[in-house]
JSON list of C-alpha atoms in Angstrom, two decimals:
[
{"chain": "A", "resi": 5, "resn": "MET", "atom": "CA", "xyz": [-72.44, 107.21, 82.55]},
{"chain": "A", "resi": 6, "resn": "LYS", "atom": "CA", "xyz": [-75.94, 106.81, 83.71]},
{"chain": "A", "resi": 7, "resn": "ARG", "atom": "CA", "xyz": [-76.91, 103.03, 85.34]},
{"chain": "A", "resi": 8, "resn": "LEU", "atom": "CA", "xyz": [-79.24, 102.98, 86.95]},
{"chain": "A", "resi": 9, "resn": "VAL", "atom": "CA", "xyz": [-79.33, 100.34, 90.32]},
{"chain": "A", "resi": 10, "resn": "VAL", "atom": "CA", "xyz": [-81.79, 98.46, 91.22]},
{"chain": "A", "resi": 11, "resn": "LEU", "atom": "CA", "xyz": [-81.24, 95.85, 94.75]},
{"chain": "A", "resi": 12, "resn": "ALA", "atom": "CA", "xyz": [-82.76, 92.13, 94.62]},
{"chain": "A", "resi": 13, "resn": "VAL", "atom": "CA", "xyz": [-85.81, 92.16, 97.54]},
{"chain": "A", "resi": 14, "resn": "VAL", "atom": "CA", "xyz": [-88.17, 89.13, 98.49]},
{"chain": "A", "resi": 15, "resn": "ALA", "atom": "CA", "xyz": [-91.04, 89.39, 100.19]},
{"chain": "A", "resi": 16, "resn": "GLY", "atom": "CA", "xyz": [-93.80, 86.58, 101.78]},
{"chain": "A", "resi": 17, "resn": "CYS", "atom": "CA", "xyz": [-92.60, 87.58, 104.65]},
{"chain": "A", "resi": 18, "resn": "THR", "atom": "CA", "xyz": [-94.60, 90.78, 106.43]},
{"chain": "A", "resi": 19, "resn": "GLN", "atom": "CA", "xyz": [-94.98, 92.01, 109.51]},
{"chain": "A", "resi": 20, "resn": "ASP", "atom": "CA", "xyz": [-92.87, 89.33, 111.34]},
{"chain": "A", "resi": 21, "resn": "VAL", "atom": "CA", "xyz": [-92.05, 89.11, 114.88]},
{"chain": "A", "resi": 22, "resn": "ASP", "atom": "CA", "xyz": [-88.82, 86.92, 114.71]},
{"chain": "A", "resi": 23, "resn": "PRO", "atom": "CA", "xyz": [-86.03, 88.22, 114.88]},
{"chain": "A", "resi": 24, "resn": "ALA", "atom": "CA", "xyz": [-84.59, 88.50, 111.58]},
{"chain": "A", "resi": 25, "resn": "TRP", "atom": "CA", "xyz": [-82.17, 85.98, 111.52]},
{"chain": "A", "resi": 26, "resn": "GLN", "atom": "CA", "xyz": [-84.76, 83.14, 112.18]},
{"chain": "A", "resi": 27, "resn": "LEU", "atom": "CA", "xyz": [-85.33, 80.29, 109.92]},
{"chain": "A", "resi": 28, "resn": "ASP", "atom": "CA", "xyz": [-87.86, 78.71, 111.40]},
{"chain": "A", "resi": 29, "resn": "HIS", "atom": "CA", "xyz": [-90.97, 80.62, 109.76]},
{"chain": "A", "resi": 30, "resn": "ASP", "atom": "CA", "xyz": [-92.89, 81.33, 106.26]},
{"chain": "A", "resi": 31, "resn": "ARG", "atom": "CA", "xyz": [-90.59, 83.14, 104.27]},
{"chain": "A", "resi": 32, "resn": "VAL", "atom": "CA", "xyz": [-87.81, 83.40, 100.45]},
{"chain": "A", "resi": 33, "resn": "ILE", "atom": "CA", "xyz": [-84.84, 83.90, 102.42]},
{"chain": "A", "resi": 34, "resn": "ALA", "atom": "CA", "xyz": [-82.83, 84.10, 98.81]},
{"chain": "A", "resi": 35, "resn": "VAL", "atom": "CA", "xyz": [-84.17, 84.43, 95.40]},
{"chain": "A", "resi": 36, "resn": "ARG", "atom": "CA", "xyz": [-80.74, 83.27, 93.59]},
{"chain": "A", "resi": 37, "resn": "ALA", "atom": "CA", "xyz": [-80.18, 84.09, 88.88]},
{"chain": "A", "resi": 38, "resn": "THR", "atom": "CA", "xyz": [-77.69, 81.31, 87.93]},
{"chain": "A", "resi": 39, "resn": "PRO", "atom": "CA", "xyz": [-75.52, 83.90, 86.89]},
{"chain": "A", "resi": 40, "resn": "ASP", "atom": "CA", "xyz": [-76.79, 87.01, 87.62]},
{"chain": "A", "resi": 41, "resn": "HIS", "atom": "CA", "xyz": [-75.22, 88.80, 84.49]},
{"chain": "A", "resi": 42, "resn": "ILE", "atom": "CA", "xyz": [-75.81, 87.58, 81.33]},
{"chain": "A", "resi": 43, "resn": "VAL", "atom": "CA", "xyz": [-74.84, 89.54, 77.30]},
{"chain": "A", "resi": 44, "resn": "PHE", "atom": "CA", "xyz": [-77.15, 88.23, 74.04]},
{"chain": "A", "resi": 45, "resn": "GLY", "atom": "CA", "xyz": [-77.81, 84.88, 73.51]},
{"chain": "A", "resi": 46, "resn": "GLN", "atom": "CA", "xyz": [-76.89, 83.61, 78.10]},
{"chain": "A", "resi": 47, "resn": "ALA", "atom": "CA", "xyz": [-79.28, 82.64, 80.29]},
{"chain": "A", "resi": 48, "resn": "SER", "atom": "CA", "xyz": [-79.87, 82.18, 84.10]},
{"chain": "A", "resi": 49, "resn": "ASP", "atom": "CA", "xyz": [-81.53, 79.70, 86.07]},
{"chain": "A", "resi": 50, "resn": "ILE", "atom": "CA", "xyz": [-83.67, 81.22, 88.84]},
{"chain": "A", "resi": 51, "resn": "ASP", "atom": "CA", "xyz": [-84.23, 79.26, 91.49]},
{"chain": "A", "resi": 52, "resn": "ALA", "atom": "CA", "xyz": [-84.76, 80.45, 95.92]},
{"chain": "A", "resi": 53, "resn": "LEU", "atom": "CA", "xyz": [-84.75, 79.07, 99.00]},
{"chain": "A", "resi": 54, "resn": "LEU", "atom": "CA", "xyz": [-87.14, 79.42, 101.00]},
{"chain": "A", "resi": 55, "resn": "GLY", "atom": "CA", "xyz": [-87.54, 78.52, 105.10]},
{"chain": "A", "resi": 56, "resn": "PHE", "atom": "CA", "xyz": [-90.82, 77.12, 106.88]},
{"chain": "A", "resi": 57, "resn": "LYS", "atom": "CA", "xyz": [-92.22, 76.85, 110.00]},
{"chain": "A", "resi": 58, "resn": "GLY", "atom": "CA", "xyz": [-91.92, 73.71, 112.28]},
{"chain": "A", "resi": 59, "resn": "ALA", "atom": "CA", "xyz": [-89.34, 72.64, 109.45]},
{"chain": "A", "resi": 60, "resn": "PRO", "atom": "CA", "xyz": [-86.50, 72.59, 107.15]},
{"chain": "A", "resi": 61, "resn": "PRO", "atom": "CA", "xyz": [-85.78, 74.91, 104.50]},
{"chain": "A", "resi": 62, "resn": "ALA", "atom": "CA", "xyz": [-85.88, 73.93, 100.87]},
{"chain": "A", "resi": 63, "resn": "GLU", "atom": "CA", "xyz": [-84.17, 75.13, 97.31]},
{"chain": "A", "resi": 64, "resn": "ALA", "atom": "CA", "xyz": [-87.12, 75.41, 95.05]},
{"chain": "A", "resi": 65, "resn": "ASP", "atom": "CA", "xyz": [-88.44, 76.83, 92.06]},
{"chain": "A", "resi": 66, "resn": "PRO", "atom": "CA", "xyz": [-91.19, 79.25, 90.94]},
{"chain": "A", "resi": 67, "resn": "ASP", "atom": "CA", "xyz": [-94.88, 78.15, 90.08]},
{"chain": "A", "resi": 68, "resn": "THR", "atom": "CA", "xyz": [-94.81, 81.27, 87.95]},
{"chain": "A", "resi": 69, "resn": "LEU", "atom": "CA", "xyz": [-92.15, 83.53, 87.10]},
{"chain": "A", "resi": 70, "resn": "MET", "atom": "CA", "xyz": [-92.50, 87.38, 84.67]},
{"chain": "A", "resi": 71, "resn": "ILE", "atom": "CA", "xyz": [-90.71, 90.55, 83.56]},
{"chain": "A", "resi": 72, "resn": "VAL", "atom": "CA", "xyz": [-92.86, 93.25, 84.68]},
{"chain": "A", "resi": 73, "resn": "SER", "atom": "CA", "xyz": [-90.30, 95.81, 84.35]},
{"chain": "A", "resi": 74, "resn": "PRO", "atom": "CA", "xyz": [-88.65, 96.93, 81.39]},
{"chain": "A", "resi": 75, "resn": "THR", "atom": "CA", "xyz": [-92.39, 95.44, 79.96]},
{"chain": "A", "resi": 76, "resn": "ASN", "atom": "CA", "xyz": [-91.19, 94.74, 75.91]},
{"chain": "A", "resi": 77, "resn": "LEU", "atom": "CA", "xyz": [-89.37, 91.89, 77.94]},
{"chain": "A", "resi": 78, "resn": "ALA", "atom": "CA", "xyz": [-91.68, 89.92, 78.84]},
{"chain": "A", "resi": 79, "resn": "SER", "atom": "CA", "xyz": [-90.84, 87.36, 76.69]},
{"chain": "A", "resi": 80, "resn": "ALA", "atom": "CA", "xyz": [-86.91, 86.78, 77.91]},
{"chain": "A", "resi": 81, "resn": "VAL", "atom": "CA", "xyz": [-88.78, 84.72, 80.46]},
{"chain": "A", "resi": 82, "resn": "SER", "atom": "CA", "xyz": [-89.45, 80.87, 79.72]},
{"chain": "A", "resi": 83, "resn": "HIS", "atom": "CA", "xyz": [-90.08, 77.18, 81.45]},
{"chain": "A", "resi": 84, "resn": "PRO", "atom": "CA", "xyz": [-87.41, 74.60, 80.16]},
{"chain": "A", "resi": 85, "resn": "VAL", "atom": "CA", "xyz": [-89.34, 70.97, 80.77]},
{"chain": "A", "resi": 86, "resn": "GLY", "atom": "CA", "xyz": [-86.92, 69.65, 83.43]},
{"chain": "A", "resi": 87, "resn": "ASN", "atom": "CA", "xyz": [-85.13, 72.81, 84.25]},
{"chain": "A", "resi": 88, "resn": "HIS", "atom": "CA", "xyz": [-86.06, 75.44, 85.64]},
{"chain": "A", "resi": 89, "resn": "TRP", "atom": "CA", "xyz": [-87.22, 79.40, 85.08]},
{"chain": "A", "resi": 90, "resn": "ARG", "atom": "CA", "xyz": [-84.92, 80.79, 82.88]},
{"chain": "A", "resi": 91, "resn": "VAL", "atom": "CA", "xyz": [-84.59, 85.04, 81.37]},
{"chain": "A", "resi": 92, "resn": "THR", "atom": "CA", "xyz": [-82.32, 84.83, 78.46]},
{"chain": "A", "resi": 93, "resn": "ALA", "atom": "CA", "xyz": [-80.54, 87.82, 77.08]},
{"chain": "A", "resi": 94, "resn": "PRO", "atom": "CA", "xyz": [-82.25, 89.85, 74.43]},
{"chain": "A", "resi": 95, "resn": "ALA", "atom": "CA", "xyz": [-80.41, 90.43, 70.78]},
{"chain": "A", "resi": 96, "resn": "ASP", "atom": "CA", "xyz": [-79.05, 94.48, 71.01]},
{"chain": "A", "resi": 97, "resn": "ALA", "atom": "CA", "xyz": [-81.94, 96.26, 69.34]},
{"chain": "A", "resi": 98, "resn": "GLN", "atom": "CA", "xyz": [-84.45, 94.82, 72.01]},
{"chain": "A", "resi": 99, "resn": "LEU", "atom": "CA", "xyz": [-82.31, 95.91, 75.09]},
{"chain": "A", "resi": 100, "resn": "ALA", "atom": "CA", "xyz": [-81.62, 99.46, 73.64]},
{"chain": "A", "resi": 101, "resn": "ALA", "atom": "CA", "xyz": [-85.73, 99.38, 73.56]},
{"chain": "A", "resi": 102, "resn": "ALA", "atom": "CA", "xyz": [-85.73, 98.81, 77.13]},
{"chain": "A", "resi": 103, "resn": "ARG", "atom": "CA", "xyz": [-82.75, 101.92, 78.26]},
{"chain": "A", "resi": 104, "resn": "THR", "atom": "CA", "xyz": [-84.62, 104.21, 76.18]},
{"chain": "A", "resi": 105, "resn": "GLN", "atom": "CA", "xyz": [-87.88, 102.98, 78.42]},
{"chain": "A", "resi": 106, "resn": "LEU", "atom": "CA", "xyz": [-85.93, 102.87, 81.58]},
{"chain": "A", "resi": 107, "resn": "GLY", "atom": "CA", "xyz": [-84.16, 106.80, 80.70]},
{"chain": "A", "resi": 108, "resn": "LEU", "atom": "CA", "xyz": [-80.82, 104.04, 80.50]},
{"chain": "A", "resi": 109, "resn": "ASP", "atom": "CA", "xyz": [-77.42, 105.87, 78.26]},
{"chain": "A", "resi": 110, "resn": "VAL", "atom": "CA", "xyz": [-75.94, 103.99, 75.29]},
{"chain": "A", "resi": 111, "resn": "GLY", "atom": "CA", "xyz": [-74.63, 100.87, 76.12]},
{"chain": "A", "resi": 112, "resn": "ALA", "atom": "CA", "xyz": [-75.34, 100.46, 80.11]},
{"chain": "A", "resi": 113, "resn": "PRO", "atom": "CA", "xyz": [-77.09, 97.49, 81.91]},
{"chain": "A", "resi": 114, "resn": "VAL", "atom": "CA", "xyz": [-80.43, 96.57, 81.83]},
{"chain": "A", "resi": 115, "resn": "PRO", "atom": "CA", "xyz": [-81.97, 95.35, 84.81]},
{"chain": "A", "resi": 116, "resn": "ALA", "atom": "CA", "xyz": [-85.03, 93.09, 84.25]},
{"chain": "A", "resi": 117, "resn": "GLN", "atom": "CA", "xyz": [-87.53, 92.58, 87.59]},
{"chain": "A", "resi": 118, "resn": "LEU", "atom": "CA", "xyz": [-88.56, 89.43, 88.51]},
{"chain": "A", "resi": 119, "resn": "ARG", "atom": "CA", "xyz": [-92.07, 89.08, 90.53]},
{"chain": "A", "resi": 120, "resn": "MET", "atom": "CA", "xyz": [-91.94, 85.14, 90.87]},
{"chain": "A", "resi": 121, "resn": "VAL", "atom": "CA", "xyz": [-95.08, 83.19, 92.86]},
{"chain": "A", "resi": 122, "resn": "PHE", "atom": "CA", "xyz": [-93.61, 79.67, 94.72]},
{"chain": "A", "resi": 123, "resn": "ALA", "atom": "CA", "xyz": [-95.94, 76.68, 95.66]},
{"chain": "A", "resi": 124, "resn": "ASN", "atom": "CA", "xyz": [-97.35, 77.52, 99.02]},
{"chain": "A", "resi": 125, "resn": "GLY", "atom": "CA", "xyz": [-98.36, 81.24, 97.19]},
{"chain": "A", "resi": 126, "resn": "MET", "atom": "CA", "xyz": [-95.24, 82.82, 98.48]},
{"chain": "A", "resi": 127, "resn": "VAL", "atom": "CA", "xyz": [-93.76, 85.58, 96.76]},
{"chain": "A", "resi": 128, "resn": "GLY", "atom": "CA", "xyz": [-90.29, 86.56, 95.01]},
{"chain": "A", "resi": 129, "resn": "LEU", "atom": "CA", "xyz": [-88.95, 89.31, 93.41]},
{"chain": "A", "resi": 130, "resn": "LYS", "atom": "CA", "xyz": [-86.09, 89.73, 91.65]},
{"chain": "A", "resi": 131, "resn": "VAL", "atom": "CA", "xyz": [-82.94, 91.10, 89.48]},
{"chain": "A", "resi": 132, "resn": "VAL", "atom": "CA", "xyz": [-81.21, 89.86, 86.76]},
{"chain": "A", "resi": 133, "resn": "TRP", "atom": "CA", "xyz": [-79.18, 92.10, 84.67]},
{"chain": "A", "resi": 134, "resn": "LEU", "atom": "CA", "xyz": [-79.12, 91.63, 80.85]},
{"chain": "A", "resi": 135, "resn": "GLY", "atom": "CA", "xyz": [-76.31, 93.75, 78.78]},
{"chain": "A", "resi": 136, "resn": "ASP", "atom": "CA", "xyz": [-73.18, 92.82, 80.83]},
{"chain": "A", "resi": 137, "resn": "THR", "atom": "CA", "xyz": [-71.26, 90.03, 82.68]},
{"chain": "A", "resi": 138, "resn": "GLY", "atom": "CA", "xyz": [-71.13, 89.19, 85.79]},
{"chain": "A", "resi": 139, "resn": "ASP", "atom": "CA", "xyz": [-71.46, 85.93, 88.37]},
{"chain": "A", "resi": 140, "resn": "ASN", "atom": "CA", "xyz": [-73.17, 85.38, 91.92]},
{"chain": "A", "resi": 141, "resn": "PRO", "atom": "CA", "xyz": [-70.48, 85.62, 95.17]},
{"chain": "A", "resi": 142, "resn": "ALA", "atom": "CA", "xyz": [-68.67, 82.88, 95.62]},
{"chain": "A", "resi": 143, "resn": "LEU", "atom": "CA", "xyz": [-68.47, 81.35, 99.49]},
{"chain": "A", "resi": 144, "resn": "GLY", "atom": "CA", "xyz": [-65.19, 80.39, 100.35]},
{"chain": "A", "resi": 145, "resn": "ALA", "atom": "CA", "xyz": [-64.38, 79.61, 103.82]},
{"chain": "A", "resi": 146, "resn": "ILE", "atom": "CA", "xyz": [-66.54, 79.56, 106.15]},
{"chain": "A", "resi": 147, "resn": "LEU", "atom": "CA", "xyz": [-65.59, 78.44, 110.08]},
{"chain": "A", "resi": 148, "resn": "ILE", "atom": "CA", "xyz": [-67.79, 77.65, 112.27]},
{"chain": "A", "resi": 149, "resn": "ASP", "atom": "CA", "xyz": [-65.32, 77.79, 115.76]},
{"chain": "A", "resi": 150, "resn": "GLY", "atom": "CA", "xyz": [-62.51, 77.88, 113.57]},
{"chain": "A", "resi": 151, "resn": "VAL", "atom": "CA", "xyz": [-62.83, 74.62, 111.53]},
{"chain": "A", "resi": 152, "resn": "ASP", "atom": "CA", "xyz": [-64.34, 75.52, 107.54]},
{"chain": "A", "resi": 153, "resn": "GLN", "atom": "CA", "xyz": [-67.51, 74.13, 107.19]},
{"chain": "A", "resi": 154, "resn": "ALA", "atom": "CA", "xyz": [-68.21, 74.79, 103.12]},
{"chain": "A", "resi": 155, "resn": "ALA", "atom": "CA", "xyz": [-68.24, 71.17, 102.28]},
{"chain": "A", "resi": 156, "resn": "ALA", "atom": "CA", "xyz": [-69.82, 69.97, 105.06]},
{"chain": "A", "resi": 157, "resn": "THR", "atom": "CA", "xyz": [-73.31, 68.31, 105.55]},
{"chain": "A", "resi": 158, "resn": "GLN", "atom": "CA", "xyz": [-74.31, 68.83, 109.78]},
{"chain": "A", "resi": 159, "resn": "ARG", "atom": "CA", "xyz": [-72.99, 70.40, 112.79]},
{"chain": "A", "resi": 160, "resn": "THR", "atom": "CA", "xyz": [-72.99, 69.37, 116.13]},
{"chain": "A", "resi": 161, "resn": "VAL", "atom": "CA", "xyz": [-72.40, 72.96, 118.38]},
{"chain": "A", "resi": 162, "resn": "GLY", "atom": "CA", "xyz": [-71.94, 73.46, 122.67]},
{"chain": "A", "resi": 163, "resn": "LYS", "atom": "CA", "xyz": [-74.22, 73.90, 124.59]},
{"chain": "A", "resi": 164, "resn": "ALA", "atom": "CA", "xyz": [-73.66, 77.77, 126.59]},
{"chain": "A", "resi": 165, "resn": "VAL", "atom": "CA", "xyz": [-70.70, 78.46, 124.85]},
{"chain": "A", "resi": 166, "resn": "ASP", "atom": "CA", "xyz": [-70.60, 81.05, 122.19]},
{"chain": "A", "resi": 167, "resn": "VAL", "atom": "CA", "xyz": [-69.58, 79.56, 118.30]},
{"chain": "A", "resi": 168, "resn": "PRO", "atom": "CA", "xyz": [-67.77, 81.75, 116.71]},
{"chain": "A", "resi": 169, "resn": "LEU", "atom": "CA", "xyz": [-68.92, 82.02, 112.94]},
{"chain": "A", "resi": 170, "resn": "ALA", "atom": "CA", "xyz": [-66.75, 84.01, 110.28]},
{"chain": "A", "resi": 171, "resn": "VAL", "atom": "CA", "xyz": [-66.56, 84.14, 106.24]},
{"chain": "A", "resi": 172, "resn": "ASP", "atom": "CA", "xyz": [-63.69, 86.82, 104.32]},
{"chain": "A", "resi": 173, "resn": "PHE", "atom": "CA", "xyz": [-66.32, 89.22, 102.86]},
{"chain": "A", "resi": 174, "resn": "ASP", "atom": "CA", "xyz": [-65.55, 93.19, 102.76]},
{"chain": "A", "resi": 175, "resn": "ALA", "atom": "CA", "xyz": [-68.77, 94.54, 104.29]},
{"chain": "A", "resi": 176, "resn": "ASN", "atom": "CA", "xyz": [-68.08, 97.63, 101.86]},
{"chain": "A", "resi": 177, "resn": "LEU", "atom": "CA", "xyz": [-69.52, 95.10, 99.35]},
{"chain": "A", "resi": 178, "resn": "PHE", "atom": "CA", "xyz": [-71.15, 92.13, 100.19]},
{"chain": "A", "resi": 179, "resn": "ASP", "atom": "CA", "xyz": [-73.85, 91.84, 102.85]},
{"chain": "A", "resi": 180, "resn": "VAL", "atom": "CA", "xyz": [-73.61, 88.77, 105.18]},
{"chain": "A", "resi": 181, "resn": "ASN", "atom": "CA", "xyz": [-76.69, 86.69, 106.72]},
{"chain": "A", "resi": 182, "resn": "TRP", "atom": "CA", "xyz": [-75.85, 84.26, 109.75]},
{"chain": "A", "resi": 183, "resn": "LEU", "atom": "CA", "xyz": [-78.98, 82.70, 110.27]},
{"chain": "A", "resi": 184, "resn": "THR", "atom": "CA", "xyz": [-79.93, 79.36, 111.80]},
{"chain": "A", "resi": 185, "resn": "SER", "atom": "CA", "xyz": [-83.23, 77.39, 113.92]},
{"chain": "A", "resi": 186, "resn": "CYS", "atom": "CA", "xyz": [-80.99, 76.12, 116.54]},
{"chain": "A", "resi": 187, "resn": "GLY", "atom": "CA", "xyz": [-79.72, 78.36, 119.79]},
{"chain": "A", "resi": 188, "resn": "THR", "atom": "CA", "xyz": [-79.58, 82.55, 119.83]},
{"chain": "A", "resi": 189, "resn": "MET", "atom": "CA", "xyz": [-78.05, 84.11, 116.27]},
{"chain": "A", "resi": 190, "resn": "HIS", "atom": "CA", "xyz": [-75.87, 87.10, 117.58]},
{"chain": "A", "resi": 191, "resn": "ASP", "atom": "CA", "xyz": [-73.81, 90.00, 115.14]},
{"chain": "A", "resi": 192, "resn": "PHE", "atom": "CA", "xyz": [-76.30, 87.69, 112.80]},
{"chain": "A", "resi": 193, "resn": "ASP", "atom": "CA", "xyz": [-75.18, 90.58, 110.01]},
{"chain": "A", "resi": 194, "resn": "LEU", "atom": "CA", "xyz": [-71.49, 90.95, 110.20]},
{"chain": "A", "resi": 195, "resn": "ALA", "atom": "CA", "xyz": [-68.92, 89.05, 108.64]},
{"chain": "A", "resi": 196, "resn": "HIS", "atom": "CA", "xyz": [-67.94, 87.71, 112.02]},
{"chain": "A", "resi": 197, "resn": "ALA", "atom": "CA", "xyz": [-70.53, 86.86, 114.53]},
{"chain": "A", "resi": 198, "resn": "TYR", "atom": "CA", "xyz": [-71.68, 83.64, 116.71]},
{"chain": "A", "resi": 199, "resn": "LEU", "atom": "CA", "xyz": [-74.75, 81.76, 118.01]},
{"chain": "A", "resi": 200, "resn": "ARG", "atom": "CA", "xyz": [-75.24, 80.26, 121.10]},
{"chain": "A", "resi": 201, "resn": "VAL", "atom": "CA", "xyz": [-77.09, 77.43, 122.30]},
{"chain": "A", "resi": 202, "resn": "GLU", "atom": "CA", "xyz": [-78.95, 77.78, 125.81]},
{"chain": "A", "resi": 203, "resn": "PRO", "atom": "CA", "xyz": [-80.32, 74.89, 127.52]},
{"chain": "A", "resi": 204, "resn": "GLU", "atom": "CA", "xyz": [-84.38, 76.63, 127.42]},
{"chain": "A", "resi": 205, "resn": "ASP", "atom": "CA", "xyz": [-83.30, 77.24, 123.46]},
{"chain": "A", "resi": 206, "resn": "PRO", "atom": "CA", "xyz": [-84.50, 75.05, 120.23]},
{"chain": "A", "resi": 207, "resn": "GLN", "atom": "CA", "xyz": [-81.57, 71.97, 120.54]},
{"chain": "A", "resi": 208, "resn": "SER", "atom": "CA", "xyz": [-81.07, 71.02, 117.03]},
{"chain": "A", "resi": 209, "resn": "GLY", "atom": "CA", "xyz": [-82.28, 72.72, 113.98]},
{"chain": "A", "resi": 210, "resn": "THR", "atom": "CA", "xyz": [-80.54, 74.13, 110.24]},
{"chain": "A", "resi": 211, "resn": "PHE", "atom": "CA", "xyz": [-77.82, 76.64, 110.39]},
{"chain": "A", "resi": 212, "resn": "ALA", "atom": "CA", "xyz": [-77.44, 79.49, 107.28]},
{"chain": "A", "resi": 213, "resn": "ILE", "atom": "CA", "xyz": [-75.57, 81.79, 105.92]},
{"chain": "A", "resi": 214, "resn": "VAL", "atom": "CA", "xyz": [-76.84, 84.06, 102.60]},
{"chain": "A", "resi": 215, "resn": "VAL", "atom": "CA", "xyz": [-74.09, 86.03, 101.31]},
{"chain": "A", "resi": 216, "resn": "ARG", "atom": "CA", "xyz": [-75.35, 88.81, 99.23]},
{"chain": "A", "resi": 217, "resn": "ASP", "atom": "CA", "xyz": [-73.68, 91.59, 97.05]},
{"chain": "A", "resi": 218, "resn": "LYS", "atom": "CA", "xyz": [-74.50, 94.91, 96.20]},
{"chain": "A", "resi": 219, "resn": "LEU", "atom": "CA", "xyz": [-75.91, 94.56, 93.00]},
{"chain": "A", "resi": 220, "resn": "GLY", "atom": "CA", "xyz": [-78.22, 90.99, 94.61]},
{"chain": "A", "resi": 221, "resn": "GLY", "atom": "CA", "xyz": [-76.43, 89.01, 93.35]},
{"chain": "A", "resi": 222, "resn": "VAL", "atom": "CA", "xyz": [-77.09, 86.00, 95.88]},
{"chain": "A", "resi": 223, "resn": "ASP", "atom": "CA", "xyz": [-75.20, 82.62, 97.02]},
{"chain": "A", "resi": 224, "resn": "TRP", "atom": "CA", "xyz": [-75.78, 80.18, 99.88]},
{"chain": "A", "resi": 225, "resn": "ARG", "atom": "CA", "xyz": [-74.77, 77.68, 102.14]},
{"chain": "A", "resi": 226, "resn": "GLN", "atom": "CA", "xyz": [-77.25, 75.43, 105.14]},
{"chain": "A", "resi": 227, "resn": "TRP", "atom": "CA", "xyz": [-76.05, 72.26, 107.07]},
{"chain": "A", "resi": 228, "resn": "PRO", "atom": "CA", "xyz": [-78.35, 70.67, 109.44]},
{"chain": "A", "resi": 229, "resn": "ILE", "atom": "CA", "xyz": [-76.80, 71.36, 113.54]},
{"chain": "A", "resi": 230, "resn": "ALA", "atom": "CA", "xyz": [-76.99, 70.23, 117.02]},
{"chain": "A", "resi": 231, "resn": "ALA", "atom": "CA", "xyz": [-76.02, 71.22, 119.81]},
{"chain": "A", "resi": 232, "resn": "GLN", "atom": "CA", "xyz": [-74.29, 68.77, 122.45]}
]
């Protein structure tokens, strides 16, 4: 069966000179659709994690959002009062027309490509899959120096020592990114990484992990962090 694979992309940060793991700059870190695979009548809510120069990251809703492809599904987007922007999976007839437009096989999931703009002008892109079911990655134990921090609200680490970081995700199925504005991250794109805070590094900031599956499903956690 032919299946079009489109990965989620985020924009808003071009020609960056900061390391990829550095949280202390303006960018769209990740866009989340919950859930990211939906069938007729189901809805997916859209939010994002944004990074800022000189300020902690924040979860945010777009100011505007539209489906740019396939064009016949533009009406699937709505913005209920007091809620997130939302994509609702349409009826089978509309999905069949979308498959024809994209050259997909009968019954194949349809990638609805979203473009959104945030209040500060950052732009994000996201794919929501229509016509099948699936959830975002589930973040389980997140080990920082051997201690599970999944439910933590803040974290302290030692100075001038390697602080091991670990999650249990298969590199063939998931992409892991460890991010920080405190210290220096090493092996930031591996399931097992480490953080080191030298005296010349920022001694406090924010620490985060973002996990994506190969079709763009995503989840994240973030904590205030300080070295002592």
